[in-house]
GROMACS .gro file of C-alpha atoms in nm:
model
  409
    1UNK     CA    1  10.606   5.619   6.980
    2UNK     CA    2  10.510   5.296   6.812
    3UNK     CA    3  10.233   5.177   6.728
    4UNK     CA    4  10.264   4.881   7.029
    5UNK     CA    5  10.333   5.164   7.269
    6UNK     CA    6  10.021   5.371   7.203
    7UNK     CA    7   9.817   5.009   7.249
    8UNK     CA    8  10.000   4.943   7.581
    9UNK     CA    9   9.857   5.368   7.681
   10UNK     CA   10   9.537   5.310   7.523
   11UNK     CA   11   9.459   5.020   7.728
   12UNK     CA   12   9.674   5.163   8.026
   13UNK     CA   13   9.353   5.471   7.986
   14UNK     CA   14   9.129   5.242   7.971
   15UNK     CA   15   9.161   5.020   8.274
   16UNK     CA   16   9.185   5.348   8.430
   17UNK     CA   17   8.855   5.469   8.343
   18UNK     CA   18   8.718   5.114   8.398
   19UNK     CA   19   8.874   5.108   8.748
   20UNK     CA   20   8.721   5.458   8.813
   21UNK     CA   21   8.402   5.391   8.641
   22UNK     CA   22   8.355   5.047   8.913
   23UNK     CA   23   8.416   5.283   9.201
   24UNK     CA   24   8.117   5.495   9.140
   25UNK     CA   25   7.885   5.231   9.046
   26UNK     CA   26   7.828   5.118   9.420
   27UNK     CA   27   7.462   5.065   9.416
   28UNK     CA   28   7.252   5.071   9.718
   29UNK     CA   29   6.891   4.909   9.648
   30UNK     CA   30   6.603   5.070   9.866
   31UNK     CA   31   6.241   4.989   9.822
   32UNK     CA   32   6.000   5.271  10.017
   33UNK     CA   33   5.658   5.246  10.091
   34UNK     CA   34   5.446   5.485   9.910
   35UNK     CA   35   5.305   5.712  10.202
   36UNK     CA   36   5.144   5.980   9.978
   37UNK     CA   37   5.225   6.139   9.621
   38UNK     CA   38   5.491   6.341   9.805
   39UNK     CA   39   5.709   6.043   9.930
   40UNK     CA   40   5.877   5.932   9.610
   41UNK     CA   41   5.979   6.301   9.534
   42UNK     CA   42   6.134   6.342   9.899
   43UNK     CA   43   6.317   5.996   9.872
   44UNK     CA   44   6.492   6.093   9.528
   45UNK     CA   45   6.538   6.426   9.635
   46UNK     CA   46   6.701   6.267   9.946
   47UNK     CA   47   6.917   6.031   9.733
   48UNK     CA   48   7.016   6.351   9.489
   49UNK     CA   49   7.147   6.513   9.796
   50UNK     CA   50   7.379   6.220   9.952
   51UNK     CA   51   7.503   6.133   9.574
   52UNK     CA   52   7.618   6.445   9.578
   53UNK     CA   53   7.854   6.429   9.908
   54UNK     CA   54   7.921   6.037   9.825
   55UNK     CA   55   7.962   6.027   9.446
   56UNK     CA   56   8.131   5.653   9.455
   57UNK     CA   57   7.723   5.557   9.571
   58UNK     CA   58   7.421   5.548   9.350
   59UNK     CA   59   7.118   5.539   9.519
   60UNK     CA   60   6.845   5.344   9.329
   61UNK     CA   61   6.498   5.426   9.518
   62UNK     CA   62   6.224   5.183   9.436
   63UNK     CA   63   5.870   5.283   9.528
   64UNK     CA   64   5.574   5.032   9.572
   65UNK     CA   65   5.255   5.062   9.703
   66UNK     CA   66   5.150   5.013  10.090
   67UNK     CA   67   4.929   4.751  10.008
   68UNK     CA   68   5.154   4.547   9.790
   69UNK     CA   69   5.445   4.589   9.966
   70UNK     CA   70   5.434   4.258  10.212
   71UNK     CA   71   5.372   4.074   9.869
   72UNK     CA   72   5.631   4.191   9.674
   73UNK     CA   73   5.914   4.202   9.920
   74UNK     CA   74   5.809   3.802  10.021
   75UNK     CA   75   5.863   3.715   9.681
   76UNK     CA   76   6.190   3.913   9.634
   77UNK     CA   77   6.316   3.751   9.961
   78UNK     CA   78   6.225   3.410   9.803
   79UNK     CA   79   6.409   3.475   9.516
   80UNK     CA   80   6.732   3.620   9.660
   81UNK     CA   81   6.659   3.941   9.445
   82UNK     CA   82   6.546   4.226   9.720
   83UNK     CA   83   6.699   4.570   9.785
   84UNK     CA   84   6.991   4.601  10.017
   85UNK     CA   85   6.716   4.834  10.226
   86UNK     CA   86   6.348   4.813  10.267
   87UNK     CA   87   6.078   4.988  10.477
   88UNK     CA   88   5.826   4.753  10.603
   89UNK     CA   89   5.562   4.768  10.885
   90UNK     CA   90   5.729   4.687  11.222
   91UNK     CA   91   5.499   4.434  11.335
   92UNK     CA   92   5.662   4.155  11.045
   93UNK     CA   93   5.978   4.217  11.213
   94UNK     CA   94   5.965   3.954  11.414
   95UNK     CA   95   5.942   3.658  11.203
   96UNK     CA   96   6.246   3.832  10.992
   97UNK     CA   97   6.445   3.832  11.281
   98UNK     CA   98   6.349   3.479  11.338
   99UNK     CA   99   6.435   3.388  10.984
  100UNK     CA  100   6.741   3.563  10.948
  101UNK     CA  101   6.647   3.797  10.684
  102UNK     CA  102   6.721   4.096  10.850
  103UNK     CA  103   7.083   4.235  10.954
  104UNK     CA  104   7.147   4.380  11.339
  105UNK     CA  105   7.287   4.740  11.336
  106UNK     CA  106   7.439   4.766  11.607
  107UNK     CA  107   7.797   4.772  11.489
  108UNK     CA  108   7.703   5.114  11.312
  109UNK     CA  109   7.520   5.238  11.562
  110UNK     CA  110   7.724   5.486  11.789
  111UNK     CA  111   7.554   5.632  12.117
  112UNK     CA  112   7.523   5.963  11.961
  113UNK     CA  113   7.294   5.778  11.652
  114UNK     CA  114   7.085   5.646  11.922
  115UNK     CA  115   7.050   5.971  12.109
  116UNK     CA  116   6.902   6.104  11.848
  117UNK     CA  117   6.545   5.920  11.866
  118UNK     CA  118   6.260   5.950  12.112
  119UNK     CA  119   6.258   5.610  12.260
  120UNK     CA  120   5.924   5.483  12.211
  121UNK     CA  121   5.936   5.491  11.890
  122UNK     CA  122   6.317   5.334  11.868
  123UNK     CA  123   6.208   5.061  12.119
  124UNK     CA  124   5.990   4.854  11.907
  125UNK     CA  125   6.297   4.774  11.672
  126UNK     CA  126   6.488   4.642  11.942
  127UNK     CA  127   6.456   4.265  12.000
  128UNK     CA  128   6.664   4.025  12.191
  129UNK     CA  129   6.888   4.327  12.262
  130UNK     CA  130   6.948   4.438  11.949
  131UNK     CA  131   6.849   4.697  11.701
  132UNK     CA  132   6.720   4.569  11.384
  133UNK     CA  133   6.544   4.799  11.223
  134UNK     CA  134   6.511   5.224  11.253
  135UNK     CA  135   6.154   5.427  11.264
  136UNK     CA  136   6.083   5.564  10.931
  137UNK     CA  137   5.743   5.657  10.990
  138UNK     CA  138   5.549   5.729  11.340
  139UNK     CA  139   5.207   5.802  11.416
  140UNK     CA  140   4.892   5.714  11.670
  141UNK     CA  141   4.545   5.719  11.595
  142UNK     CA  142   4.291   5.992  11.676
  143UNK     CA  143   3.941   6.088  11.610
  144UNK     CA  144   3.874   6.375  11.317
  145UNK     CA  145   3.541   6.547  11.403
  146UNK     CA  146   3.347   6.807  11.156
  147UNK     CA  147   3.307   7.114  11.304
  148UNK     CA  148   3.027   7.244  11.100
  149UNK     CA  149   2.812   6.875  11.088
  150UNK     CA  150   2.863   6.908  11.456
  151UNK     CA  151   2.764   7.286  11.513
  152UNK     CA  152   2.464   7.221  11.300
  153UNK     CA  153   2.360   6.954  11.512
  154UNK     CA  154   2.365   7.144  11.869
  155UNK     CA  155   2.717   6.935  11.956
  156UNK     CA  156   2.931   7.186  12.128
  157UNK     CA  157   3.262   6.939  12.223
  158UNK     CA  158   3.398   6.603  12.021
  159UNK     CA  159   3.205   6.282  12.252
  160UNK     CA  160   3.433   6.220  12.557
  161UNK     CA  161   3.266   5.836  12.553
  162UNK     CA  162   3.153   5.573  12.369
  163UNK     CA  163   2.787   5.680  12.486
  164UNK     CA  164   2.857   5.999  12.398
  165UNK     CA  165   2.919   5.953  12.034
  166UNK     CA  166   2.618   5.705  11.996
  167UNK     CA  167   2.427   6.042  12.108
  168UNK     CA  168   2.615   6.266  11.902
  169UNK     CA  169   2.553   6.012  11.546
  170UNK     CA  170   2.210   6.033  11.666
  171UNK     CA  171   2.199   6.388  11.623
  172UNK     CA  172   2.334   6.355  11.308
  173UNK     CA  173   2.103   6.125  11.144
  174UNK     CA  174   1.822   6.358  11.232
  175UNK     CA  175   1.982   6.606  11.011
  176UNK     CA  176   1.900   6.386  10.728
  177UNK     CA  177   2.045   6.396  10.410
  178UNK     CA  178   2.355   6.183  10.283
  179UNK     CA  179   2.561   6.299  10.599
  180UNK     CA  180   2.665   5.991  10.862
  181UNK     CA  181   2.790   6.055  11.230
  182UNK     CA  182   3.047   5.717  11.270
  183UNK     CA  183   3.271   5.712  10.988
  184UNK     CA  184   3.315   5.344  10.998
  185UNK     CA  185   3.605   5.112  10.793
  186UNK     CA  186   3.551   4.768  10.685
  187UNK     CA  187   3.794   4.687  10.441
  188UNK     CA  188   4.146   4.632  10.398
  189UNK     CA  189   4.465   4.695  10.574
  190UNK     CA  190   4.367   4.816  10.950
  191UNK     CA  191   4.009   4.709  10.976
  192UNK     CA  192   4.075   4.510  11.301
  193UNK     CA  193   4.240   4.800  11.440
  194UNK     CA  194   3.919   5.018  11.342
  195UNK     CA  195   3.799   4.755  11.578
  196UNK     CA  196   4.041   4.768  11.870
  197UNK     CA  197   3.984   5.101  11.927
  198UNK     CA  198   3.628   5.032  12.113
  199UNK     CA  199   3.762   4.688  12.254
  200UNK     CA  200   4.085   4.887  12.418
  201UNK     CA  201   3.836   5.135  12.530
  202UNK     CA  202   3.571   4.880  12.700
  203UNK     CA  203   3.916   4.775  12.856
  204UNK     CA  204   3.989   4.448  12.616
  205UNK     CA  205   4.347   4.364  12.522
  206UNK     CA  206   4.407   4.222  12.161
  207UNK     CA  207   4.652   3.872  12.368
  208UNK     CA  208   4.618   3.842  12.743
  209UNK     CA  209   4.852   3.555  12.860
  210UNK     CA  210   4.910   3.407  12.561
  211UNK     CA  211   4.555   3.353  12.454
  212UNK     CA  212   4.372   3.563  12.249
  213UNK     CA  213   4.114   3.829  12.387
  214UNK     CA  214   3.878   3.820  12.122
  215UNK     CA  215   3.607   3.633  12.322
  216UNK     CA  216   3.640   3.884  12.645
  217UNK     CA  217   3.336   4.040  12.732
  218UNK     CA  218   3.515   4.377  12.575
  219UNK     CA  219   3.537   4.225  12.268
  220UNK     CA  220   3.173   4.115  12.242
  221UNK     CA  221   3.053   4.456  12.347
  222UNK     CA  222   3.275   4.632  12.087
  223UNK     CA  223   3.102   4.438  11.801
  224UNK     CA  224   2.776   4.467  11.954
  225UNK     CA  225   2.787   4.832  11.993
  226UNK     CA  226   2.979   4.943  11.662
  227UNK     CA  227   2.704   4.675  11.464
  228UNK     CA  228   2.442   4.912  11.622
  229UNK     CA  229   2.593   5.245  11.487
  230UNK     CA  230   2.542   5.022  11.129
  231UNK     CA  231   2.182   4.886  11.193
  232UNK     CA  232   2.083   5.205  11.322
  233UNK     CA  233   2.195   5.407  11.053
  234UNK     CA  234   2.464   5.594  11.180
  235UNK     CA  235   2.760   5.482  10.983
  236UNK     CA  236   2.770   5.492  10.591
  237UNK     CA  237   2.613   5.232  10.440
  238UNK     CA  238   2.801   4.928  10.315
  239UNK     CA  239   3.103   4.995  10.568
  240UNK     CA  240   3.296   4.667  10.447
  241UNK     CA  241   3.350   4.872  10.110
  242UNK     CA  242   3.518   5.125  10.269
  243UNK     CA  243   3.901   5.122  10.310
  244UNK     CA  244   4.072   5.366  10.546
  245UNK     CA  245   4.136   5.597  10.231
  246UNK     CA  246   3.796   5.598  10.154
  247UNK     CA  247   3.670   5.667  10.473
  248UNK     CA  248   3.918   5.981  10.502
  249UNK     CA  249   3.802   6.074  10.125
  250UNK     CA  250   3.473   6.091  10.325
  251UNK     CA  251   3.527   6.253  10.606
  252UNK     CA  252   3.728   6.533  10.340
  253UNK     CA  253   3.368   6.544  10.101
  254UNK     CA  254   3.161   6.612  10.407
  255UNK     CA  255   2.967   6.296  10.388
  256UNK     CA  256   3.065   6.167  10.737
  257UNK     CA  257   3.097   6.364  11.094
  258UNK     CA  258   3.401   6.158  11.201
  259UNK     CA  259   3.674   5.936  11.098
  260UNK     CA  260   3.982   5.792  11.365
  261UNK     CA  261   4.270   5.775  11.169
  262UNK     CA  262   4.659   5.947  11.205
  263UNK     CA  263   4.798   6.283  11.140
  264UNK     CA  264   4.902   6.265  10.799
  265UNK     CA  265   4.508   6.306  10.762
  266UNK     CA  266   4.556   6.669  10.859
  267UNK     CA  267   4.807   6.782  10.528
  268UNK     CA  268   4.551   6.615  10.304
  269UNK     CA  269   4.279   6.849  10.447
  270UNK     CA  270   4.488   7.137  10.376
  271UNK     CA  271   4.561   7.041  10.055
  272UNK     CA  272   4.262   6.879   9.914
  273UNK     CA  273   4.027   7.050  10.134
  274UNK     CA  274   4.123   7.346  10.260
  275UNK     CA  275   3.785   7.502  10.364
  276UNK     CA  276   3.693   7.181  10.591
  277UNK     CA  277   3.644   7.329  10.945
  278UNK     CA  278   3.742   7.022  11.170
  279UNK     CA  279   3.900   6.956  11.491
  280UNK     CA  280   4.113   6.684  11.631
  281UNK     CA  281   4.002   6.462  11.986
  282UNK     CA  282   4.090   6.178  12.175
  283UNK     CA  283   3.924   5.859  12.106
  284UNK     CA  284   3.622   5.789  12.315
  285UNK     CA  285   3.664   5.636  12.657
  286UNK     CA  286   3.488   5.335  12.763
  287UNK     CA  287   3.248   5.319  13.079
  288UNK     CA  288   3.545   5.285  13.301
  289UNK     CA  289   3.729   5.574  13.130
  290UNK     CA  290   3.993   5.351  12.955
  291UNK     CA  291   4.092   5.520  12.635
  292UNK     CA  292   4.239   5.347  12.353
  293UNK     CA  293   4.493   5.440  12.083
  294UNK     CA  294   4.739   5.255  11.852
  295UNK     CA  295   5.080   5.364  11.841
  296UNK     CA  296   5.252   5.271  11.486
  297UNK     CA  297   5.601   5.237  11.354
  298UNK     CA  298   5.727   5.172  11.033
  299UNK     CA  299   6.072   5.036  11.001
  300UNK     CA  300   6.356   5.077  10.738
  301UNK     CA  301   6.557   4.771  10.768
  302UNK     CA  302   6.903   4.620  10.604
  303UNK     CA  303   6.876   4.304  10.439
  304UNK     CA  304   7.153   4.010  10.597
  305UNK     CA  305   7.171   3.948  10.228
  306UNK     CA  306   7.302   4.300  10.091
  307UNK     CA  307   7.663   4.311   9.950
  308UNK     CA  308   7.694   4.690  10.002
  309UNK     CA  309   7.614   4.688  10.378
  310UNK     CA  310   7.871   4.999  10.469
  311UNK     CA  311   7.743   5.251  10.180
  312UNK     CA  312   7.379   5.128  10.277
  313UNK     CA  313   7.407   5.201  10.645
  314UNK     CA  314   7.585   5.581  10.508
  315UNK     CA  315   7.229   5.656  10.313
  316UNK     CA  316   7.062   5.529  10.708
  317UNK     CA  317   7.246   5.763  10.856
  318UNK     CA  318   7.195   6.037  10.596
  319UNK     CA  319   6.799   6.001  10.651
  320UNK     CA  320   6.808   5.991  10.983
  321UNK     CA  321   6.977   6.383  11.066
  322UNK     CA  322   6.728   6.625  11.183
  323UNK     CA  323   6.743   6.771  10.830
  324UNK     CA  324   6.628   6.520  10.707
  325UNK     CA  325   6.384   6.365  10.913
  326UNK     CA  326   6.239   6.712  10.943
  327UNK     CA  327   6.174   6.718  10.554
  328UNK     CA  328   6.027   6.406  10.542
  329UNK     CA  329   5.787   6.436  10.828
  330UNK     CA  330   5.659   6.761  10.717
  331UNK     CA  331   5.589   6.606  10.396
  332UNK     CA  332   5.437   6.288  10.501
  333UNK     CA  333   5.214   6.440  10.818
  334UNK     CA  334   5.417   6.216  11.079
  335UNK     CA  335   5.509   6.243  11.391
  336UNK     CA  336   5.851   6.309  11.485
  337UNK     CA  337   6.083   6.053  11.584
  338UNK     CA  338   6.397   6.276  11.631
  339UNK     CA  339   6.432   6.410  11.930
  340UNK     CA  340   6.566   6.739  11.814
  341UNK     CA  341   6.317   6.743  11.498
  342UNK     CA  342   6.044   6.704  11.804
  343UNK     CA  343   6.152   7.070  11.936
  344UNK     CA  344   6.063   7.270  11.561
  345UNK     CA  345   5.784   7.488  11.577
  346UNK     CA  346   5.604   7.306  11.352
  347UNK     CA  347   5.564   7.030  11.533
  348UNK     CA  348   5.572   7.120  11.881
  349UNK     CA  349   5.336   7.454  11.806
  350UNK     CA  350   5.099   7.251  11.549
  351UNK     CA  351   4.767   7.231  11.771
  352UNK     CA  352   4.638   6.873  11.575
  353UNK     CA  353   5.025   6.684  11.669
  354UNK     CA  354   4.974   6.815  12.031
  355UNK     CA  355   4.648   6.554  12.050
  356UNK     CA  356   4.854   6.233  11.916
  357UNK     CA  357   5.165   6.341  12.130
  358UNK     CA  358   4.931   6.326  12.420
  359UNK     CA  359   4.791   6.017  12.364
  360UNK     CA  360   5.130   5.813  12.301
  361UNK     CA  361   5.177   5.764  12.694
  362UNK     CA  362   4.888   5.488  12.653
  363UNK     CA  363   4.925   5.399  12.330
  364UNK     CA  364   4.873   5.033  12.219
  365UNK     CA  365   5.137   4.898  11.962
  366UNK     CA  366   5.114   4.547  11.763
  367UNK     CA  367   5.174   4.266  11.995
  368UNK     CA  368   5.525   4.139  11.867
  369UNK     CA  369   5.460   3.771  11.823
  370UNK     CA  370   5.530   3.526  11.576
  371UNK     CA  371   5.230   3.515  11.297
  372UNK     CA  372   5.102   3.843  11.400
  373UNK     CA  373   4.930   3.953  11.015
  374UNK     CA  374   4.767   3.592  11.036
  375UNK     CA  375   4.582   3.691  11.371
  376UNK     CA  376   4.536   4.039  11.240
  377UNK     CA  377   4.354   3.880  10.911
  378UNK     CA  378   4.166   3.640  11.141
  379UNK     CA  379   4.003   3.916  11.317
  380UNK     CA  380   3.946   4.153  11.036
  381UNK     CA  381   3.731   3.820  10.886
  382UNK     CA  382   3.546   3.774  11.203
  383UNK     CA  383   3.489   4.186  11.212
  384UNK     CA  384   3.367   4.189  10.853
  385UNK     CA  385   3.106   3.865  10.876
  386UNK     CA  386   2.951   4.059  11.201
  387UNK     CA  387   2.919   4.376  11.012
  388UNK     CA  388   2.766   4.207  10.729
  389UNK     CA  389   2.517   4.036  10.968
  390UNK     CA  390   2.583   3.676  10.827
  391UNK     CA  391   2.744   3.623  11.247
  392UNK     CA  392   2.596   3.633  11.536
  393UNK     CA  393   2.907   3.886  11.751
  394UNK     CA  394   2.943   3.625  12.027
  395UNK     CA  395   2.953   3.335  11.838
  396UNK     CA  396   3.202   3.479  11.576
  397UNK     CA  397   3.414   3.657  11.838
  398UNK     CA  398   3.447   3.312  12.023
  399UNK     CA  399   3.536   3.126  11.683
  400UNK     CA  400   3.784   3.346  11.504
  401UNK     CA  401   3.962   3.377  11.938
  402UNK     CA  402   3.952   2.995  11.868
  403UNK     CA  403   4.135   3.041  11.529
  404UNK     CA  404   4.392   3.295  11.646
  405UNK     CA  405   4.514   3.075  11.984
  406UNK     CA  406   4.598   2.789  11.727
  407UNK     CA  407   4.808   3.055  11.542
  408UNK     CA  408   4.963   3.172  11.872
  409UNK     CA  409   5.033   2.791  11.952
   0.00000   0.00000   0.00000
């Protein structure tokens, strides 16, 4: 063989390899919202496990913090350089869908895919008739209660009202000590829905026809009454410190009777503290027995812009069998949002999911309206300058309603 012929082989071999080597390097971006320390080990677990039965796809799994993760995927977006998947909070849907940003799936989507959720938590994904997005992550909101704080304050049952629980945190405080009855956020991501909860309750509605419902009389007896569990002493003090974390790092050091938060609170208590003695309850009613709880979805989402769009919605499908969803929702404390996944013993015989699953027949979800985390920031503002006492409730309420119809405008 001359030496021209073993060239010609040579290269032959190595266009081969190239060829071969450009097949498997398919790579599907995904950027996940950090849940937990368990959700980056179930994601690349997850993307170990489809490599495996797809080798011609990598799966590169990028994971970012909740609380930076509007901010970094707005400036990825801007700069043409975000993942070809991306979980992101359902309510900033909307104004992707509006700008094009996001990609419909329904040309993947086969009736048997669909079959497999539980509807109300599919449904807020679906807009103008089509499915943009798929429910990642599912919860409502509930009220944690200390069983001990309460036994040793003669409460026999978690407060069935608003009145109620002013009783029961009075109880509390007479106790004494460094233990508070109203474990109360005032900071960060969710500190208007801390505030919801009592407006829903007194029967208020975030938008009524278009025009905010900050001013109703619910509203103004919301702030009044929650700014009275913090002048009276029966919050912790400085509650516009306190993020939802830290008010669930509370509730887990004993330092506060309640906290309303969602299920993935329970998996924490087992694992950071296991000897808590708590119980799970409704949110209190308000005087006309309205009850109020906020129903959540996260979304995963494909970008309009990806260039891998078939290997991307394989991965969707992947994490969306009732394998799969199963592992992750055990992991992550969430509820399920696979209808088969529903029927496991561990979530339908798991006494603390029964309470949320109850609740979800009434549950409240972000309005889905254009400029939604504007309005949400508005309020938390208004919320935060009445807590301080540097607003008088009525006043504020009626200003920031004032602020958040120009926004709906």
């Amino acid at each position: 063989m001359t030496i021209r012929q073993k060239i010609c082989l040579l290269a032959g071999a190595s266009l081969i390899a190239f060829s071969t080597s450009a097949l498997a390097e398919t790579t599907v971006r995904v950027t996940i919202a950090e849940y937990s320390k368990g959700t980056g080990p179930y994601f690349e677990e997850a993307a170990k496990a489809f490599e495996a039965a797809n080798p011609d796809t990598k799966i590169q799994i990028e994971v970012v913090p909740w609380d930076n993760l509007q901010q970094k995927l707005t400036t990825d977006i801007s700069a043409g350089a975000n993942a070809d998947l991306s979980i992101i909070g359902t309510r900033w849907l909307l104004d992707y869908v509006k700008e094009g940003i996001v990609a419909p799936l329904d040309d993947h989507i086969t009736p048997d895919f669909k079959a497999r959720f539980i509807d109300t938590f599919l449904s807020p994904s679906v807009m103008n008739g089509k499915v943009y997005g798929l429910p990642i992550a599912a919860s409502a909101r509930a009220m944690y209660y200390n069983k001990d704080i309460f036994a040793k304050a003669g409460i026999d049952t978690p407060p069935a009202t608003w009145a109620d629980f002013k009783t029961d945190a009075e109880k509390i405080k007479k106790l004494g000590g460094e233990t508070y009855g109203f474990g109360l956020q005032g900071k960060e991501i969710e500190t208007d829905v801390y505030f919801y909860y009592g407006m829903w309750s007194n029967g208020g509605e975030i938008v009524k026809d278009g025009k905010s419902g900050l001013d109703s009389q619910a509203a103004i007896d919301t702030a009044k009454l929650y700014k009275s569990f913090i002048d009276e002493g029966l919050t912790q003090p400085g509650v516009t410190s306190y993020s939802r974390e830290d008010v669930q790092n509370l509730f887990k050091q004993g330092k506060v009777a309640t906290v309303i938060t969602a299920p993935f609170l329970s998996n924490q208590i087992k694992t950071e503290a296991p000897n808590l003695k708590y119980g799970v309850a409704p949110i209190p009613a308000g005087p006309s027995g309205d009850k109020g709880t906020y129903g959540v979805t996260d979304s995963i989402v494909l970008f309009e812009n990806s260039k891998n769009k078939e290997a991307a919605w394989k991965f969707l499908d992947f994490i969306f069998t009732k394998e799969q969803r199963t592992k992750f929702d055990k992991v992550e404390g969430f509820l399920p949002v696979n209808a088969e996944e529903a029927k496991d013993p561990y979530f339908a015989d798991n006494a603390d999911l029964k309470v949320f699953t109850s609740l979800l027949p009434n549950a409240r979800f972000a309005p889905v309206i254009p400029g939604w985390e504007d309005i949400a920031q508005t309020t938390s503002n208004a919320i935060q300058k009445i807590y301080l006492g540097q607003g008088d409730p009525e006043a504020t309420l009626k200003e920031a309603a004032a602020k958040v119809n120009e926004t709906l405008k």
